[in-house]
Short mmCIF file of C-alpha atoms in Angstrom, two decimals:
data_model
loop_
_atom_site.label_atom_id
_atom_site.label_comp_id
_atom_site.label_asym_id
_atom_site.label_seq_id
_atom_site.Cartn_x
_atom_site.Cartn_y
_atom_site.Cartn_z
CA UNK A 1 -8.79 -6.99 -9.02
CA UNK A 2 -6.82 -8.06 -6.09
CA UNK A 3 -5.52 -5.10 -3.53
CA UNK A 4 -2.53 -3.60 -2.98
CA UNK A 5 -1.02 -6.27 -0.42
CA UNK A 6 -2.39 -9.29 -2.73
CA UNK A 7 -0.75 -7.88 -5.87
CA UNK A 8 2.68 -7.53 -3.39
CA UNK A 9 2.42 -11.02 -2.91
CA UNK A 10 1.60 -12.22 -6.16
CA UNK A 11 4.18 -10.31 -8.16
CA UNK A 12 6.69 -11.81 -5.73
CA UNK A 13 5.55 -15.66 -6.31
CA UNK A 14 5.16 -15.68 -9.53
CA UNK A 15 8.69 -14.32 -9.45
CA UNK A 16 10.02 -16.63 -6.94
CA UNK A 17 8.29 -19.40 -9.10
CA UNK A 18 9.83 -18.12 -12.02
CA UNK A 19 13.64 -17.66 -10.61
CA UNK A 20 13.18 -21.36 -9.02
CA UNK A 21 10.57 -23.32 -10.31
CA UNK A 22 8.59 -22.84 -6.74
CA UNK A 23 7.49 -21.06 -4.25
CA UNK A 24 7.46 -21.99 -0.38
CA UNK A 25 5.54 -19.90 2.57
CA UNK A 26 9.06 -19.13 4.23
CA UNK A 27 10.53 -18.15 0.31
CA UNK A 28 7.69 -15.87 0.36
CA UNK A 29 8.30 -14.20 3.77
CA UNK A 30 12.08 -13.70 3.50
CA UNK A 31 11.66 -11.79 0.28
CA UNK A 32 8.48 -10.09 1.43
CA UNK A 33 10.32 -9.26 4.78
CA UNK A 34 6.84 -10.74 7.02
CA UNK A 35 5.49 -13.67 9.43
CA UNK A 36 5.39 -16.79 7.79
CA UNK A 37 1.96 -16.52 9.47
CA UNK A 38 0.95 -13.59 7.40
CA UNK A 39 1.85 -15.32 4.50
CA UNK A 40 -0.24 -18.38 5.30
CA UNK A 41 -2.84 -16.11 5.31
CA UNK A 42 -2.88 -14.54 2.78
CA UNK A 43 -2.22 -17.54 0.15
CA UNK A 44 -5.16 -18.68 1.92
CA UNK A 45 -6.95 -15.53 0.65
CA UNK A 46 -5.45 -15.81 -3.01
CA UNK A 47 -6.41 -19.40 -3.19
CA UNK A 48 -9.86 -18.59 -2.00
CA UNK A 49 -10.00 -15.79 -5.36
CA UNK A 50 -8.23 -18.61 -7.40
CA UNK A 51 -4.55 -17.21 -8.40
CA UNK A 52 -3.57 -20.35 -7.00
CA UNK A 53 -3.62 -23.44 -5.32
CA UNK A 54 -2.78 -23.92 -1.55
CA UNK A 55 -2.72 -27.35 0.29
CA UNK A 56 -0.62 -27.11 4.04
CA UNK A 57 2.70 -28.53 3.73
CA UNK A 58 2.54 -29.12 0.34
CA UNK A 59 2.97 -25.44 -1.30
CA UNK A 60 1.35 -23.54 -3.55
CA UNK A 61 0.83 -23.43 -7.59
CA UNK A 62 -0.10 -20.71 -9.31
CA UNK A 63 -3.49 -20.67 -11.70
CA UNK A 64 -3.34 -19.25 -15.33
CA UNK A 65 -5.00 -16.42 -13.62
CA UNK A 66 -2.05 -15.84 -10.93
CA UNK A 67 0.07 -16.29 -13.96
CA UNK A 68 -1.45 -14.08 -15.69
CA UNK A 69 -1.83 -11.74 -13.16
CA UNK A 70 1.59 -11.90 -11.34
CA UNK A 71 3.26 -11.42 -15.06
CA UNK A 72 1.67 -8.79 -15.66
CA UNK A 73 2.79 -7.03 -11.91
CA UNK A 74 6.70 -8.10 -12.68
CA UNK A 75 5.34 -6.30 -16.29
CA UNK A 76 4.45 -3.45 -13.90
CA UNK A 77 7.21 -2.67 -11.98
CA UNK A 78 9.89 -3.28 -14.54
CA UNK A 79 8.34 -0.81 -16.72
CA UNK A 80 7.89 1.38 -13.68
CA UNK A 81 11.96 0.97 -12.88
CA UNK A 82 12.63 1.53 -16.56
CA UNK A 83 10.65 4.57 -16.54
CA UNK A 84 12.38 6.53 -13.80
CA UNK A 85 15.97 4.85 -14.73
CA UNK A 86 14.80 6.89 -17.98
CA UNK A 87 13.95 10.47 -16.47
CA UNK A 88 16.81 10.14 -14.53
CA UNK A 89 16.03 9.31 -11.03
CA UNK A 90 19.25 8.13 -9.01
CA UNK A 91 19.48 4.06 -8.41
CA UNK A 92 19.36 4.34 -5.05
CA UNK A 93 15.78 5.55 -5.16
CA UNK A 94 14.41 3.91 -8.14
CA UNK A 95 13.20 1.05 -5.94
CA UNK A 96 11.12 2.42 -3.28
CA UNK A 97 9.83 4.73 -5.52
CA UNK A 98 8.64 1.66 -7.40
CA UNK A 99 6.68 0.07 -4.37
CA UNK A 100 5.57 3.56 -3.73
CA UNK A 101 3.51 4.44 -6.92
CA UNK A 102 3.21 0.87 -8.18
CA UNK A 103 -0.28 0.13 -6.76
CA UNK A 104 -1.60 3.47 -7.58
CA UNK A 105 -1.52 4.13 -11.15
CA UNK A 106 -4.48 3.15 -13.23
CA UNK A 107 -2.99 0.30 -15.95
CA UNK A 108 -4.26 3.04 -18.42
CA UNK A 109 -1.12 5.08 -17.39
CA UNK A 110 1.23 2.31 -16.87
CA UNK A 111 0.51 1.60 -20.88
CA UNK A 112 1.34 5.07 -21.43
CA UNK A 113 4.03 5.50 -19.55
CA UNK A 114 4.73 2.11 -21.33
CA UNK A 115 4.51 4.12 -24.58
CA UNK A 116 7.41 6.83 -23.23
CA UNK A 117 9.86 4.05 -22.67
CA UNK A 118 9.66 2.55 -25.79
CA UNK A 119 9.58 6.55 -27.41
CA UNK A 120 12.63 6.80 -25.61
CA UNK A 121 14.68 3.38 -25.95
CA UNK A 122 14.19 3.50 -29.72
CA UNK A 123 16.16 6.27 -30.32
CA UNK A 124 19.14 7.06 -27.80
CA UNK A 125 19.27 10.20 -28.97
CA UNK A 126 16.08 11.20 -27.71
CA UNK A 127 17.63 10.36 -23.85
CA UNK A 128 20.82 12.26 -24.66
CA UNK A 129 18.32 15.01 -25.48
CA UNK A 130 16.57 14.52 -22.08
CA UNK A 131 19.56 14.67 -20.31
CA UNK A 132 20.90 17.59 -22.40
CA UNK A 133 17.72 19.55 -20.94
CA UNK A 134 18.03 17.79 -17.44
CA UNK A 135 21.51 19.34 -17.49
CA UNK A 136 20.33 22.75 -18.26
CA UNK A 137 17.54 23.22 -15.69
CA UNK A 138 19.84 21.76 -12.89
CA UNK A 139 22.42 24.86 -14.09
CA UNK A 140 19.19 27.36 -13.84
CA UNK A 141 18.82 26.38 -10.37
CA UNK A 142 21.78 26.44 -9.66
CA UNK A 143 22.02 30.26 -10.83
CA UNK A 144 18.46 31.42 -9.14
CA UNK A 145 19.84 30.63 -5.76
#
């Protein structure tokens, strides 16, 4: 399995590839907010484990394993996003809480917490319901203090 920092940079290709059909080094650290050096190395490092294909000054391509891979990251933290949109954590938050859990939940959980999205988007009701109770415990604490 690739780390933390590879899966950062992976999940962000395959979505930069995906949005427009390809991915250069300074695409990669604009979004990723780093050195274009640091990104040189580490698509050196990813084309060394084979998610993809490097050659200087001629970009990158992603292998069906990077594909495979990076979809299943953008799988990740959409399902993550979804997730807390669901339970009610404010926008503003949503994201960094995102790149804060993201790399350290086993994919175990992120199916199950895959399973409580769809338990909760196929029947609105079931969110009203959440926020019904939401509503309730934010009045209790409200009351205790």
């Amino acid at each position: 399995m690739p780390t933390p920092s590879m899966e950062d940079y992976l999940e962000r290709i395959y979505q930069l590839i995906e949005e427009k059909g390809y991915a250069r080094v300074s695409d990669i650290a604009e979004a990723l907010e780093v050195h274009p050096s640091s990104v040189t190395k580490m698509v050196q490092k990813l084309d060394k484990k084979d998610y993809l294909v490097y050659e200087k000054y001629r970009g990158l391509v992603l292998t069906s394993k990077g594909k495979k891979v990076g979809k299943r990251l953008v799988y990740r933290h959409e399902l993550l996003e979804d997730f807390l949109h669901i339970i009610g954590v404010d926008k503003a938050y949503i994201y960094e809480d995102v790149e804060g859990i993201e790399h350290h939940l086993s994919w175990d959980a992120i199916d199950r917490i895959g399973d409580v999205v769809q338990f909760f988007q196929e029947k609105e009701e079931r969110i009203r319901l959440l926020r019904d109770i939401q509503k309730r415990n934010e009045w209790n604490e409200i009351e205790e203090t």
